[in-house]
Coordinates of C-alpha atoms in Angstrom, one line a residue:
Chain A
M4 CA 225.2 56.1 207.0
G5 CA 224.1 53.0 205.3
N6 CA 222.0 53.3 202.0
S7 CA 219.2 52.9 204.0
A8 CA 219.2 56.0 206.7
E9 CA 220.9 57.9 203.2
R10 CA 217.8 57.2 201.5
S11 CA 215.6 57.8 204.2
H12 CA 217.5 61.3 204.8
A13 CA 217.2 62.9 201.4
V14 CA 213.5 61.4 201.3
K15 CA 212.5 63.8 204.3
K16 CA 214.7 66.4 203.5
L17 CA 212.9 66.2 199.6
G18 CA 209.5 66.4 201.5
E19 CA 210.2 69.1 203.7
M20 CA 211.0 71.3 200.7
I21 CA 208.4 70.5 198.4
K22 CA 205.7 70.3 201.1
D23 CA 203.8 73.8 200.7
I24 CA 204.7 74.3 196.9
D25 CA 201.6 73.6 195.4
F26 CA 202.2 73.4 191.8
A27 CA 205.1 71.7 190.2
M28 CA 206.3 72.7 186.8
M29 CA 206.4 69.0 185.2
T30 CA 208.9 68.6 182.0
T31 CA 208.2 66.3 179.3
V32 CA 209.8 65.1 176.1
E33 CA 207.5 65.4 173.1
E34 CA 207.9 62.7 170.2
D35 CA 209.8 65.5 168.4
G36 CA 212.6 66.2 171.2
T37 CA 211.0 70.0 172.3
L38 CA 210.6 70.3 176.1
R39 CA 207.3 71.4 177.7
S40 CA 206.2 71.5 180.9
R41 CA 202.6 72.5 182.8
P42 CA 201.6 73.1 186.3
M43 CA 200.9 69.7 188.3
S44 CA 199.4 70.0 191.3
T45 CA 201.3 67.7 193.7
Q46 CA 198.8 65.4 195.7
Q47 CA 199.7 66.2 199.4
V48 CA 200.4 62.3 201.0
E49 CA 203.4 61.9 202.9
F50 CA 206.3 61.8 200.6
D51 CA 208.0 58.3 200.1
G52 CA 209.7 58.4 197.2
D53 CA 207.2 58.8 194.7
L54 CA 205.2 62.0 193.8
W55 CA 201.4 61.4 192.8
F56 CA 199.3 63.6 190.2
F57 CA 195.7 63.8 189.1
T58 CA 195.7 63.7 185.4
R59 CA 193.1 63.2 182.2
E60 CA 194.1 59.8 180.8
S61 CA 193.5 61.3 177.2
A62 CA 195.8 64.8 178.2
P63 CA 199.0 65.2 175.6
K64 CA 201.5 64.7 178.6
V65 CA 199.9 61.2 179.1
E66 CA 201.0 60.0 175.5
E67 CA 204.4 61.9 175.5
V68 CA 205.4 59.7 179.5
E69 CA 204.5 56.6 177.5
N70 CA 206.4 57.6 174.5
D71 CA 209.2 58.9 176.7
R72 CA 209.0 58.5 180.8
R73 CA 211.9 60.6 181.9
V74 CA 210.3 64.0 183.5
N75 CA 211.3 66.8 185.9
L76 CA 209.1 68.2 188.1
S77 CA 210.8 72.0 189.3
Y78 CA 209.1 73.5 192.4
A79 CA 209.5 77.4 192.7
S80 CA 209.0 79.4 195.7
P81 CA 210.0 82.8 194.6
E82 CA 209.1 84.2 198.1
D83 CA 211.8 82.6 199.9
Q84 CA 214.0 82.1 196.5
R85 CA 213.6 78.3 196.9
Y86 CA 214.0 75.8 194.1
V87 CA 213.9 72.4 193.9
S88 CA 214.5 70.3 191.2
V89 CA 213.5 66.7 191.2
S90 CA 214.4 64.1 188.0
G91 CA 212.2 60.9 188.3
T92 CA 210.5 58.6 185.3
A93 CA 206.4 58.5 185.4
Q94 CA 204.0 56.0 184.8
V95 CA 200.2 56.0 184.2
V96 CA 198.2 54.4 186.9
R97 CA 195.4 53.4 186.4
D98 CA 194.5 51.2 189.4
R99 CA 191.0 52.2 191.0
Q100 CA 191.6 51.3 194.4
K101 CA 194.6 54.0 194.8
I102 CA 193.0 56.3 192.6
E103 CA 190.3 56.4 195.4
E104 CA 192.6 56.5 197.9
L105 CA 194.4 59.6 196.6
W106 CA 190.9 61.5 195.3
S107 CA 190.2 64.3 197.8
P108 CA 186.9 66.7 197.1
A109 CA 188.5 69.6 196.4
L110 CA 189.5 67.7 193.1
K111 CA 186.0 68.1 191.1
A112 CA 187.5 71.3 190.4
W113 CA 189.0 69.2 187.5
F114 CA 186.9 66.2 187.5
P115 CA 183.5 67.8 188.2
K116 CA 182.0 64.1 187.5
G117 CA 184.0 62.7 190.7
L118 CA 185.9 59.6 191.0
E119 CA 182.6 58.4 188.1
D120 CA 185.1 59.9 185.6
P121 CA 186.3 57.6 183.3
D122 CA 188.9 59.8 182.1
I123 CA 191.0 60.1 185.5
A124 CA 194.1 58.6 186.0
L125 CA 196.9 59.0 187.8
L126 CA 201.1 60.0 187.1
R127 CA 203.2 58.3 189.8
V128 CA 206.6 60.2 188.8
R129 CA 209.3 57.8 191.1
V130 CA 212.1 60.2 192.0
E131 CA 215.7 59.4 191.0
Q132 CA 217.5 63.0 192.0
A133 CA 216.7 66.0 192.9
E134 CA 218.6 69.5 193.8
Y135 CA 217.5 72.5 195.9
W136 CA 218.7 75.7 196.3
D137 CA 217.9 77.3 199.4
S138 CA 218.4 80.8 200.4
P139 CA 217.7 81.9 203.4
S140 CA 214.2 81.9 204.5
S141 CA 213.9 85.7 204.4
T142 CA 214.3 88.0 201.5
M143 CA 216.2 90.6 204.1
M144 CA 218.9 87.9 205.0
H145 CA 219.0 87.1 200.9
I146 CA 219.4 90.6 200.2
L147 CA 222.2 90.8 203.5
G148 CA 224.1 87.7 201.6
F149 CA 224.1 89.4 198.5
I150 CA 225.0 93.0 199.5
K151 CA 228.1 91.0 201.3
A152 CA 229.3 89.5 198.3
L153 CA 229.4 92.7 196.5
A154 CA 231.0 94.0 199.2
T155 CA 233.6 91.8 200.0
G156 CA 234.2 90.3 196.0
Q157 CA 233.6 86.7 197.9
S158 CA 231.5 84.4 195.1
Y159 CA 227.8 84.7 196.6
E160 CA 226.8 81.5 197.5
P161 CA 222.7 81.2 196.8
G162 CA 222.2 79.3 200.2
E163 CA 222.9 75.7 200.2
N164 CA 222.7 73.5 196.9
E165 CA 222.9 69.6 197.9
K166 CA 221.8 66.9 195.6
L167 CA 219.9 64.3 196.7
D168 CA 220.0 60.6 195.4
L169 CA 217.0 58.8 195.7
S170 CA 217.9 55.7 193.6
K171 CA 219.5 53.3 196.2
R172 CA 216.3 51.7 197.2
A173 CA 216.1 48.7 199.1
G174 CA 215.7 45.9 197.3
R175 CA 217.3 47.5 194.2
Chain B
M8 CA 197.1 88.5 161.2
G9 CA 199.9 88.0 159.3
N10 CA 202.7 85.8 160.2
S11 CA 204.5 88.8 161.4
A12 CA 202.2 90.4 162.9
E13 CA 200.9 87.2 164.5
R14 CA 204.5 86.9 166.4
S15 CA 204.6 90.1 167.4
H16 CA 201.7 89.6 169.5
A17 CA 203.1 86.1 170.8
V18 CA 206.5 88.2 171.9
K19 CA 204.9 90.8 173.4
K20 CA 202.5 88.6 175.4
L21 CA 205.4 86.3 176.5
G22 CA 207.9 89.2 177.3
E23 CA 204.6 90.5 179.8
M24 CA 203.7 87.1 181.3
I25 CA 207.7 86.4 182.3
K26 CA 208.9 90.0 182.8
D27 CA 208.7 89.8 186.7
I28 CA 209.7 86.6 187.5
D29 CA 213.0 86.9 188.2
F30 CA 214.0 83.5 188.0
A31 CA 213.2 80.7 185.6
M32 CA 213.7 77.0 185.7
M33 CA 215.8 76.1 183.3
T34 CA 215.5 72.2 182.5
T35 CA 218.2 70.4 180.3
V36 CA 218.7 66.5 178.8
E37 CA 221.7 65.1 180.2
E38 CA 223.7 62.5 178.5
D39 CA 221.5 59.4 179.8
G40 CA 218.2 61.6 179.2
T41 CA 217.9 62.4 182.4
L42 CA 216.0 65.9 182.9
R43 CA 217.9 68.6 184.9
S44 CA 216.5 71.8 185.8
R45 CA 217.9 74.8 188.1
P46 CA 217.1 78.1 188.3
M47 CA 218.7 81.0 186.4
S48 CA 217.9 84.4 186.5
T49 CA 216.7 85.9 183.1
Q50 CA 218.8 89.0 182.1
Q51 CA 215.8 92.1 181.7
V52 CA 216.1 93.3 178.4
E53 CA 213.1 94.2 176.4
F54 CA 212.1 90.6 175.1
D55 CA 212.3 89.6 171.0
G56 CA 212.2 86.0 170.9
D57 CA 215.5 85.6 172.6
L58 CA 215.8 85.0 176.5
W59 CA 219.3 85.5 177.8
F60 CA 221.1 84.2 181.1
F61 CA 224.6 84.7 182.2
T62 CA 226.1 81.4 183.5
R63 CA 229.7 80.2 183.7
E64 CA 231.5 78.4 180.7
S65 CA 232.5 75.5 183.3
A66 CA 229.2 74.8 184.4
P67 CA 227.8 71.3 183.9
K68 CA 224.7 73.0 181.8
V69 CA 226.9 74.5 179.1
E70 CA 227.8 71.1 178.1
E71 CA 224.5 69.7 178.4
V72 CA 223.1 72.4 176.1
E73 CA 226.1 71.4 174.0
N74 CA 225.3 67.8 173.5
D75 CA 222.0 68.6 173.3
R76 CA 220.7 72.0 172.5
R77 CA 216.7 71.8 173.5
V78 CA 215.8 73.4 176.8
N79 CA 212.5 74.3 178.4
L80 CA 212.5 77.0 181.1
S81 CA 209.4 77.7 183.6
Y82 CA 208.4 80.5 184.9
A83 CA 206.3 80.3 188.6
S84 CA 204.4 83.2 190.3
P85 CA 202.8 81.5 192.2
E86 CA 201.1 84.5 194.4
D87 CA 198.6 85.0 191.3
Q88 CA 198.9 81.2 190.0
R89 CA 201.1 82.2 186.9
Y90 CA 202.8 79.8 185.1
V91 CA 204.6 79.5 181.8
S92 CA 206.2 76.9 179.6
V93 CA 208.8 78.2 177.2
S94 CA 210.4 75.7 174.9
G95 CA 213.4 76.6 172.8
T96 CA 217.1 75.9 171.8
A97 CA 220.3 77.1 173.5
Q98 CA 223.2 78.6 172.7
V99 CA 226.6 79.5 174.4
V100 CA 227.5 83.0 173.5
R101 CA 230.7 84.1 174.0
D102 CA 230.7 87.4 171.9
R103 CA 232.3 90.1 174.5
Q104 CA 230.0 93.0 173.0
K105 CA 227.4 91.4 173.6
I106 CA 228.3 90.1 177.6
E107 CA 228.9 94.2 178.2
E108 CA 225.7 95.2 176.5
L109 CA 223.9 92.9 179.3
W110 CA 226.0 93.3 182.1
S111 CA 225.0 94.7 185.1
P112 CA 226.8 95.6 188.4
A113 CA 224.6 93.3 190.7
L114 CA 225.8 90.5 189.0
K115 CA 229.4 90.9 190.4
A116 CA 227.6 88.5 193.3
W117 CA 227.8 85.7 190.8
F118 CA 230.9 86.9 189.1
P119 CA 233.3 88.6 192.0
K120 CA 235.9 89.6 189.1
G121 CA 233.6 91.4 186.8
L122 CA 234.1 91.2 183.3
E123 CA 237.8 90.3 183.7
D124 CA 236.1 86.9 184.5
P125 CA 237.6 84.3 181.8
D126 CA 234.9 82.4 182.7
I127 CA 231.6 84.3 182.0
A128 CA 229.7 83.3 179.1
L129 CA 226.0 84.0 178.1
L130 CA 222.7 81.5 177.0
R131 CA 221.2 83.2 174.6
V132 CA 217.7 80.5 174.2
R133 CA 215.9 81.1 171.4
V134 CA 211.8 80.9 171.6
E135 CA 210.2 78.3 169.7
Q136 CA 206.6 77.6 171.8
A137 CA 205.8 79.5 175.1
E138 CA 202.5 78.2 176.9
Y139 CA 200.9 79.8 179.6
W140 CA 198.4 79.4 182.6
D141 CA 196.8 82.6 183.9
S142 CA 194.8 82.5 186.2
P143 CA 192.4 86.0 187.6
S144 CA 195.3 88.2 189.3
S145 CA 193.9 88.3 192.6
T146 CA 193.5 85.2 194.7
M147 CA 190.5 86.0 196.2
M148 CA 189.0 85.5 192.2
H149 CA 191.1 82.6 191.6
I150 CA 189.6 80.9 195.4
L151 CA 186.2 82.2 193.9
G152 CA 186.3 80.5 190.4
F153 CA 187.8 77.2 192.6
I154 CA 184.3 77.5 194.6
K155 CA 181.7 78.1 192.1
A156 CA 183.0 75.2 190.0
L157 CA 182.5 73.1 193.0
A158 CA 179.3 74.4 193.5
T159 CA 178.0 74.3 189.6
G160 CA 179.6 71.2 188.4
Q161 CA 181.2 73.0 185.7
S162 CA 184.9 72.3 184.8
Y163 CA 187.1 74.8 186.4
E164 CA 189.4 76.8 183.8
P165 CA 192.0 78.0 185.7
G166 CA 192.2 81.4 183.5
E167 CA 193.2 81.4 180.1
N168 CA 196.0 78.9 178.8
E169 CA 197.2 80.0 175.0
K170 CA 199.8 78.4 172.9
L171 CA 202.1 81.2 171.6
D172 CA 204.1 80.1 168.4
L173 CA 207.4 82.0 168.0
S174 CA 208.8 79.5 165.0
K175 CA 207.5 81.5 162.3
R176 CA 210.6 84.3 162.4
A177 CA 210.5 86.7 159.5
G178 CA 213.1 85.7 156.9
R179 CA 213.1 81.7 158.6

């Protein structure tokens, strides 16, 4: 596969892995180097390599990503033992048109004033690397795999662990 | 409360919040500054301020924490909308006695050779700070709260968000 086909495969795969996990834990680096995370609701638009999150512009995490743009997003679905790590860089976006495009009424829970709220902003995370751990989808399959490993002395393979490299963008 | 009582409250609370979440996503900083995370099984011992994980000594994350000891552990229980962020420093521990103390047969899935495996090691994470987001335990309550926020125009409070400071240790 060429770079472009490879990238489009990676984008599609990552989109599938995270599409039903509403909240990611976003880890940022504080000024003193402390790593902090908090739950963030991923905006459900078709994934094209960027992930979008609504935020308050006054939130501490906005200051943190302006100091150090590197973030990690972890998506966990304990139910089917699916875990995804996304590495990327974040940027605060204040573009009204983009805010309106991504807005949905459910966001009023966090922004009661709606689009009139002057503190409303977006975080765009440009995905550079992603990995996932994907066990068989049913818990039973998982337990079977686990027990089989115990019985045979073979090392347990908790499903696939594929690395996705999204940094090979067209025109970069 | 004095520092010691405060710390013991924080330790107890954090222990409760994470005790039924088997896998944490551990975020580390790579040499080039990239943040990566991977699922790690928390050893179920009574939490006293340190969290313990089995690892292969040859795993890349071991090298990463030896370069930069700061880690974040995120615990997610989407089912009851419970999310925990733990900030701390990690250290590789090769102490045989501790390895034997924490060992359980289920770990054979990852270490088929058991305690004889020369690559077996521990990561100890000294917890310095933790935060959690704790929605009402039932999804229904959560949806009710959400709808109420929409109806009243009040900002939605997704449960408690308490910061736990565990750095005030006795004798430090």
